[in-house]
Coordinates of N, CA, C and O in Angstrom, one line a residue:
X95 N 77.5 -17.3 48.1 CA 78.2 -16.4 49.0 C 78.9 -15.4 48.2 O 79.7 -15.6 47.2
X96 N 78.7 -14.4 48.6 CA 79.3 -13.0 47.7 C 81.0 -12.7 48.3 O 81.4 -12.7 49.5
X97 N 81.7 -12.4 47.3 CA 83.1 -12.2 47.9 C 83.0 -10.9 48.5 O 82.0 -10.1 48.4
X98 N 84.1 -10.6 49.4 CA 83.9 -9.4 49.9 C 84.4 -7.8 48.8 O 84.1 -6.7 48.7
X99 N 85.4 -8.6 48.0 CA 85.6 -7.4 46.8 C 85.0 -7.6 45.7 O 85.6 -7.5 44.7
X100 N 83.6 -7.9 45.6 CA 83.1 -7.9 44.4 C 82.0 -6.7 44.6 O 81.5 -6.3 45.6
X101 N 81.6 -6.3 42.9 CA 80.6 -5.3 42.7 C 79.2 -5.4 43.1 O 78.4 -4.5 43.2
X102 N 79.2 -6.8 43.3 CA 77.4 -6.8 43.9 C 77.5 -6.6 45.5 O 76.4 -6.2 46.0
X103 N 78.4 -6.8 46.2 CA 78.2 -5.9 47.6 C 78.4 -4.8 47.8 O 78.2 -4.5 49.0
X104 N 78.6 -3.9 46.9 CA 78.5 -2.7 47.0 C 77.4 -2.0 46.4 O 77.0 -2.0 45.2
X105 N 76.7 -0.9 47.9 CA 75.1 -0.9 47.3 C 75.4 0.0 45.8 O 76.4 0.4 45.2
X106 N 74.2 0.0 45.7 CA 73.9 0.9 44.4 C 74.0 2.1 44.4 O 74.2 2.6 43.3
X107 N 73.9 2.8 45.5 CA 74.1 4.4 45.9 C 75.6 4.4 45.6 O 75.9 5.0 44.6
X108 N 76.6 4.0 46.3 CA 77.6 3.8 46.4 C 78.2 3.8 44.6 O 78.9 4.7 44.0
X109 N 77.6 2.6 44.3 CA 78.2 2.8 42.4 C 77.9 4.2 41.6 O 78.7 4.7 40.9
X110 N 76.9 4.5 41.8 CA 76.2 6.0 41.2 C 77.5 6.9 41.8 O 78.3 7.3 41.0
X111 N 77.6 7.0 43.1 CA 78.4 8.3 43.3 C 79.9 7.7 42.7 O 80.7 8.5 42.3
X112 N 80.2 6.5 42.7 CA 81.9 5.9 41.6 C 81.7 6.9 40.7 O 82.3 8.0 40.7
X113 N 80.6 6.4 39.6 CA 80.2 6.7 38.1 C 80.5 8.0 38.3 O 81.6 8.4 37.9
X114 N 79.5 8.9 39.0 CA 79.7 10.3 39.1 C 81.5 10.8 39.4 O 82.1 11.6 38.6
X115 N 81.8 10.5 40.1 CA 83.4 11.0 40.2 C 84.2 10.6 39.4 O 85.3 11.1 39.3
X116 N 83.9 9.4 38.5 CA 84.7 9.1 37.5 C 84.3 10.2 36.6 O 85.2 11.0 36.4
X117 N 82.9 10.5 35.9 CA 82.7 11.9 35.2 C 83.4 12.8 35.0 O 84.0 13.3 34.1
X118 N 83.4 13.0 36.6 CA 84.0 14.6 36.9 C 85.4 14.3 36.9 O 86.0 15.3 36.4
X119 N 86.3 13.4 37.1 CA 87.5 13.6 36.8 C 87.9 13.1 35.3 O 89.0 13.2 35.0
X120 N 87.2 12.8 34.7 CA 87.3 12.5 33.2 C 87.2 14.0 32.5 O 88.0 14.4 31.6
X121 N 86.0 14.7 33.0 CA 85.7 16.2 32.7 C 87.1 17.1 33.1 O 87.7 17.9 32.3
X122 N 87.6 16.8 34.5 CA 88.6 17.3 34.7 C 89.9 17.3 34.0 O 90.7 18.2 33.7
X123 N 90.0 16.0 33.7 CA 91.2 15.8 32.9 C 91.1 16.3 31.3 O 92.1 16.8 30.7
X124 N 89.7 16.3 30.6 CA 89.7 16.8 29.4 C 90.0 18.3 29.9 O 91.2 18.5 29.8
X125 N 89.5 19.2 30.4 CA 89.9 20.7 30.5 C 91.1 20.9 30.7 O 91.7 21.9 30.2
X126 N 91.9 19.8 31.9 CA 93.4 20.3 32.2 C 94.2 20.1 30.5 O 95.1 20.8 30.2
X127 N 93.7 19.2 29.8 CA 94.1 19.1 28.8 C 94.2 20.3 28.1 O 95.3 20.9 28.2
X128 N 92.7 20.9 27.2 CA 92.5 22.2 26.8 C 93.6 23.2 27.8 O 94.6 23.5 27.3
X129 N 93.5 23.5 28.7 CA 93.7 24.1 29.3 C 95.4 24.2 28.6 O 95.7 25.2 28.0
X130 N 96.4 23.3 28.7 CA 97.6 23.2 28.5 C 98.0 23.1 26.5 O 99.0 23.2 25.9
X131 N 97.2 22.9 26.1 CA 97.1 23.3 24.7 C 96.9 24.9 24.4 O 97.2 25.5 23.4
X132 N 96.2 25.5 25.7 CA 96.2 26.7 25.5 C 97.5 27.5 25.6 O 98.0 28.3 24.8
X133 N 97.9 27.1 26.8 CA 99.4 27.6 27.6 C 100.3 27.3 26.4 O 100.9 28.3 26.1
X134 N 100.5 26.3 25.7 CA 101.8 26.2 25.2 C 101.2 26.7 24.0 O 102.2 26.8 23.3
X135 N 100.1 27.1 23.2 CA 99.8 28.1 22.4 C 99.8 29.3 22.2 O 99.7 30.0 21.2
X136 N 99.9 29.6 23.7 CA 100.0 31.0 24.2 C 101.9 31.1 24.4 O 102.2 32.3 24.2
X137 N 102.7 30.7 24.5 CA 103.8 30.5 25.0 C 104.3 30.5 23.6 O 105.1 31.3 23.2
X138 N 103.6 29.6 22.8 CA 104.6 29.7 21.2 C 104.2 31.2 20.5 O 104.9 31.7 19.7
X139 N 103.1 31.7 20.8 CA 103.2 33.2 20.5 C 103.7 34.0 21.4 O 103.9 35.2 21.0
X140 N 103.9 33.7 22.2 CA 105.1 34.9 23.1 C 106.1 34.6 22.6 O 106.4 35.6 21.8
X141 N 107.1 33.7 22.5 CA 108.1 33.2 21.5 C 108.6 33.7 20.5 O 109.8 34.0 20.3
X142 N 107.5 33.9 19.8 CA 107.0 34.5 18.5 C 107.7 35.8 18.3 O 108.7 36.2 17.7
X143 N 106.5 36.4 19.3 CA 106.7 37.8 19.3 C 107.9 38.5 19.8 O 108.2 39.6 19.4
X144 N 108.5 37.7 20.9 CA 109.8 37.8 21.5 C 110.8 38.0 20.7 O 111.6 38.9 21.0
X145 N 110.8 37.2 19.7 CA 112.0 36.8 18.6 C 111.7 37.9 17.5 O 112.6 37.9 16.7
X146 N 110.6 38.7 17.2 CA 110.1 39.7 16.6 C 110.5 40.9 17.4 O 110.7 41.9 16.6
X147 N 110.6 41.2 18.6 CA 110.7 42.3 19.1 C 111.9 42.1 19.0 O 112.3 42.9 18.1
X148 N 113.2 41.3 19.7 CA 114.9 41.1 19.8 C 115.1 41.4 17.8 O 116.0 42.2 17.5
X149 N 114.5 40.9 17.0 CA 115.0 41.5 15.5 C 114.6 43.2 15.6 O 115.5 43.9 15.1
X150 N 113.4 43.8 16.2 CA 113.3 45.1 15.9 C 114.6 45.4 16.8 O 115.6 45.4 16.0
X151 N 114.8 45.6 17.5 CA 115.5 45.7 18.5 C 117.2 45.8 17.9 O 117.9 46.6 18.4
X152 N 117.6 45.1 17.0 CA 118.8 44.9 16.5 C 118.4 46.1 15.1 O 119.2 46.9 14.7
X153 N 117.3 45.8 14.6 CA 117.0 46.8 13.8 C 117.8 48.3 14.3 O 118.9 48.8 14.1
X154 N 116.3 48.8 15.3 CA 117.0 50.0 15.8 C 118.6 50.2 16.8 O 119.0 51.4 17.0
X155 N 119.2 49.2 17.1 CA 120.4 49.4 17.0 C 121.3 49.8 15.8 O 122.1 50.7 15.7
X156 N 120.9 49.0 15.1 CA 121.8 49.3 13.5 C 121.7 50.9 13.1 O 122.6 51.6 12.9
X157 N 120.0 51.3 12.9 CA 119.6 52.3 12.5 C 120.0 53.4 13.9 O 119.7 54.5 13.4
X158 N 120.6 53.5 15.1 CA 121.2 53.9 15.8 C 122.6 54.4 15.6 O 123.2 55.5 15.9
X159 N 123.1 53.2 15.0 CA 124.5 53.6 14.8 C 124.7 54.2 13.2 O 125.7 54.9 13.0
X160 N 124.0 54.1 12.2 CA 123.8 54.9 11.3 C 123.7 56.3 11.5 O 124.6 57.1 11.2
X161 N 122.6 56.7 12.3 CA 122.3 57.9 12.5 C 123.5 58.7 13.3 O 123.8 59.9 13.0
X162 N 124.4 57.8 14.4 CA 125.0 58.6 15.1 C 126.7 58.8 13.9 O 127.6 59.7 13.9
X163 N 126.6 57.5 13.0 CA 127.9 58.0 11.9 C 127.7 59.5 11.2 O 128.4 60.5 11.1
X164 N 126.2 59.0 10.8 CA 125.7 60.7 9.6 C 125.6 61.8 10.9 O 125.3 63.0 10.5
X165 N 125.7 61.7 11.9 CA 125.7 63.1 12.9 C 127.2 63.4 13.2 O 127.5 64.4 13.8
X166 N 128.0 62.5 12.9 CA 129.5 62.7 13.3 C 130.2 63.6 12.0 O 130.9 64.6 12.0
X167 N 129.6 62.7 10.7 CA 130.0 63.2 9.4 C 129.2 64.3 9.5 O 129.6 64.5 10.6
X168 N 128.5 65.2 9.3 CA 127.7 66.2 9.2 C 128.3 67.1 10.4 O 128.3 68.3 10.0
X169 N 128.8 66.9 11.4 CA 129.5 67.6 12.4 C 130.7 68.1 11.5 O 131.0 69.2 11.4
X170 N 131.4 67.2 11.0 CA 132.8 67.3 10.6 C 132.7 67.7 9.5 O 133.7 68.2 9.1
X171 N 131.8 67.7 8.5 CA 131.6 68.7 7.2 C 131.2 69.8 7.7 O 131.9 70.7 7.3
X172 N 130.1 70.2 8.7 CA 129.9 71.9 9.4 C 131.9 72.2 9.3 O 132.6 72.6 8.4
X173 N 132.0 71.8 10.3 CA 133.5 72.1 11.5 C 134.3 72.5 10.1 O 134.6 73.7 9.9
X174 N 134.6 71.7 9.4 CA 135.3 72.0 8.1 C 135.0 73.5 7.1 O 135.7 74.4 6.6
X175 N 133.5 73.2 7.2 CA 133.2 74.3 6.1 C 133.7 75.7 6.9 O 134.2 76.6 6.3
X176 N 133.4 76.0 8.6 CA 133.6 76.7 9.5 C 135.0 77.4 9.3 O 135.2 78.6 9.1
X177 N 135.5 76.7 9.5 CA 137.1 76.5 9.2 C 138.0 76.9 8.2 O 139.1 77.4 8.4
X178 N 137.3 76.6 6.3 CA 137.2 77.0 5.6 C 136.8 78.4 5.5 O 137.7 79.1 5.0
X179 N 135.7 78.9 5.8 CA 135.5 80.5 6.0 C 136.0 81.1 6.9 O 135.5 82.2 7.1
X180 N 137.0 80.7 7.5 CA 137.4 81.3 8.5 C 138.8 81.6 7.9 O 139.4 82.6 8.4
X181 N 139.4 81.0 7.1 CA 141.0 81.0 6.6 C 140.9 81.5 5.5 O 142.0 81.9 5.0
X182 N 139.9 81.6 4.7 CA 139.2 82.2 3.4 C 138.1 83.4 3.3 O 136.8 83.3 3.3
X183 N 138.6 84.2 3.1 CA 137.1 84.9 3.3 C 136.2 85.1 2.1 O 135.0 85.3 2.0
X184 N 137.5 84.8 1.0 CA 136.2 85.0 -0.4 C 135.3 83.6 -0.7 O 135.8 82.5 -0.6
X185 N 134.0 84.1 -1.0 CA 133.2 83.4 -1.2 C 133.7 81.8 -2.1 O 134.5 82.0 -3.0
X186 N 133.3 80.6 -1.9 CA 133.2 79.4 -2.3 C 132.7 80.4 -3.6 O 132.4 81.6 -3.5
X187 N 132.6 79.4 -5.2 CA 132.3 79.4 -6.0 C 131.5 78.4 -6.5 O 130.9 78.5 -7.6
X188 N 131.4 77.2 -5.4 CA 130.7 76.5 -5.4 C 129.2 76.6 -5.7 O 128.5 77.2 -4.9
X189 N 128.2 76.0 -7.1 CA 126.9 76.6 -7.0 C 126.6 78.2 -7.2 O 125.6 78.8 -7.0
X190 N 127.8 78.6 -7.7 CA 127.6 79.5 -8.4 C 128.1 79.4 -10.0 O 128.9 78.5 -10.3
X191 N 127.2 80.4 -11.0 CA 127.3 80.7 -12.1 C 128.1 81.3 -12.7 O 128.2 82.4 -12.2
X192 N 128.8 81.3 -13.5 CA 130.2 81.9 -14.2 C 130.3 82.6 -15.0 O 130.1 81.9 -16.1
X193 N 130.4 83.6 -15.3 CA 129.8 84.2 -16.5 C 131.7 83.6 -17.7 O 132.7 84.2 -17.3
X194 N 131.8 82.9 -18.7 CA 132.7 82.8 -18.8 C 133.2 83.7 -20.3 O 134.4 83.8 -20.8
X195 N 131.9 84.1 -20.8 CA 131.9 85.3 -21.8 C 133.2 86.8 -21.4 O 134.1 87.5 -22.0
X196 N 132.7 86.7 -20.1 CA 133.0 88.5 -20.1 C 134.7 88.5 -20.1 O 135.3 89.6 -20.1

């Protein structure tokens, strides 16, 4: 007498289609796998590049505030020189040649 939960009462058609869905969720589980090695491969190069772009990023702030120092200084050397020829009218001798003979 066959138990009622054993493998030999269940026809054979029956076992084939087990086998088969065991396959396919074996198959399934390897891809979800791949699948999630992808993602967090993909995720550690966003990361990556994230932390690459926030360094450019502090870069051109720095190089921002350089630029707007040397436009304030260059303002205020114009304004000066302006100022200077304005209360002076003879020529700077600055870059010029002397004759110290004559």
């Amino acid at each position: 007498m066959l138990a009622i939960g054993s493998n030999a009462a269940v026809p054979a058609q029956a076992q084939i289609k087990v086998q088969a869905a065991r396959r396919e969720a074996d198959q399934a589980q390897r891809a979800a796998r791949t699948l999630e090695q992808s993602a967090e491969q993909a995720q550690r190069s966003a990361d990556q590049e994230q932390a690459r772009a926030d360094g450019l990023t502090r870069q051109a702030d720095g190089a921002n505030r350089r630029s707007d120092a040397a436009q304030r200084t260059l303002a205020g050397l114009e304004s000066g020189l302006q100022q200077q020829s304005r209360f002076n009218p003879t020529p700077a001798t600055v870059g010029r040649l002397v004759d110290a003979f004559a």
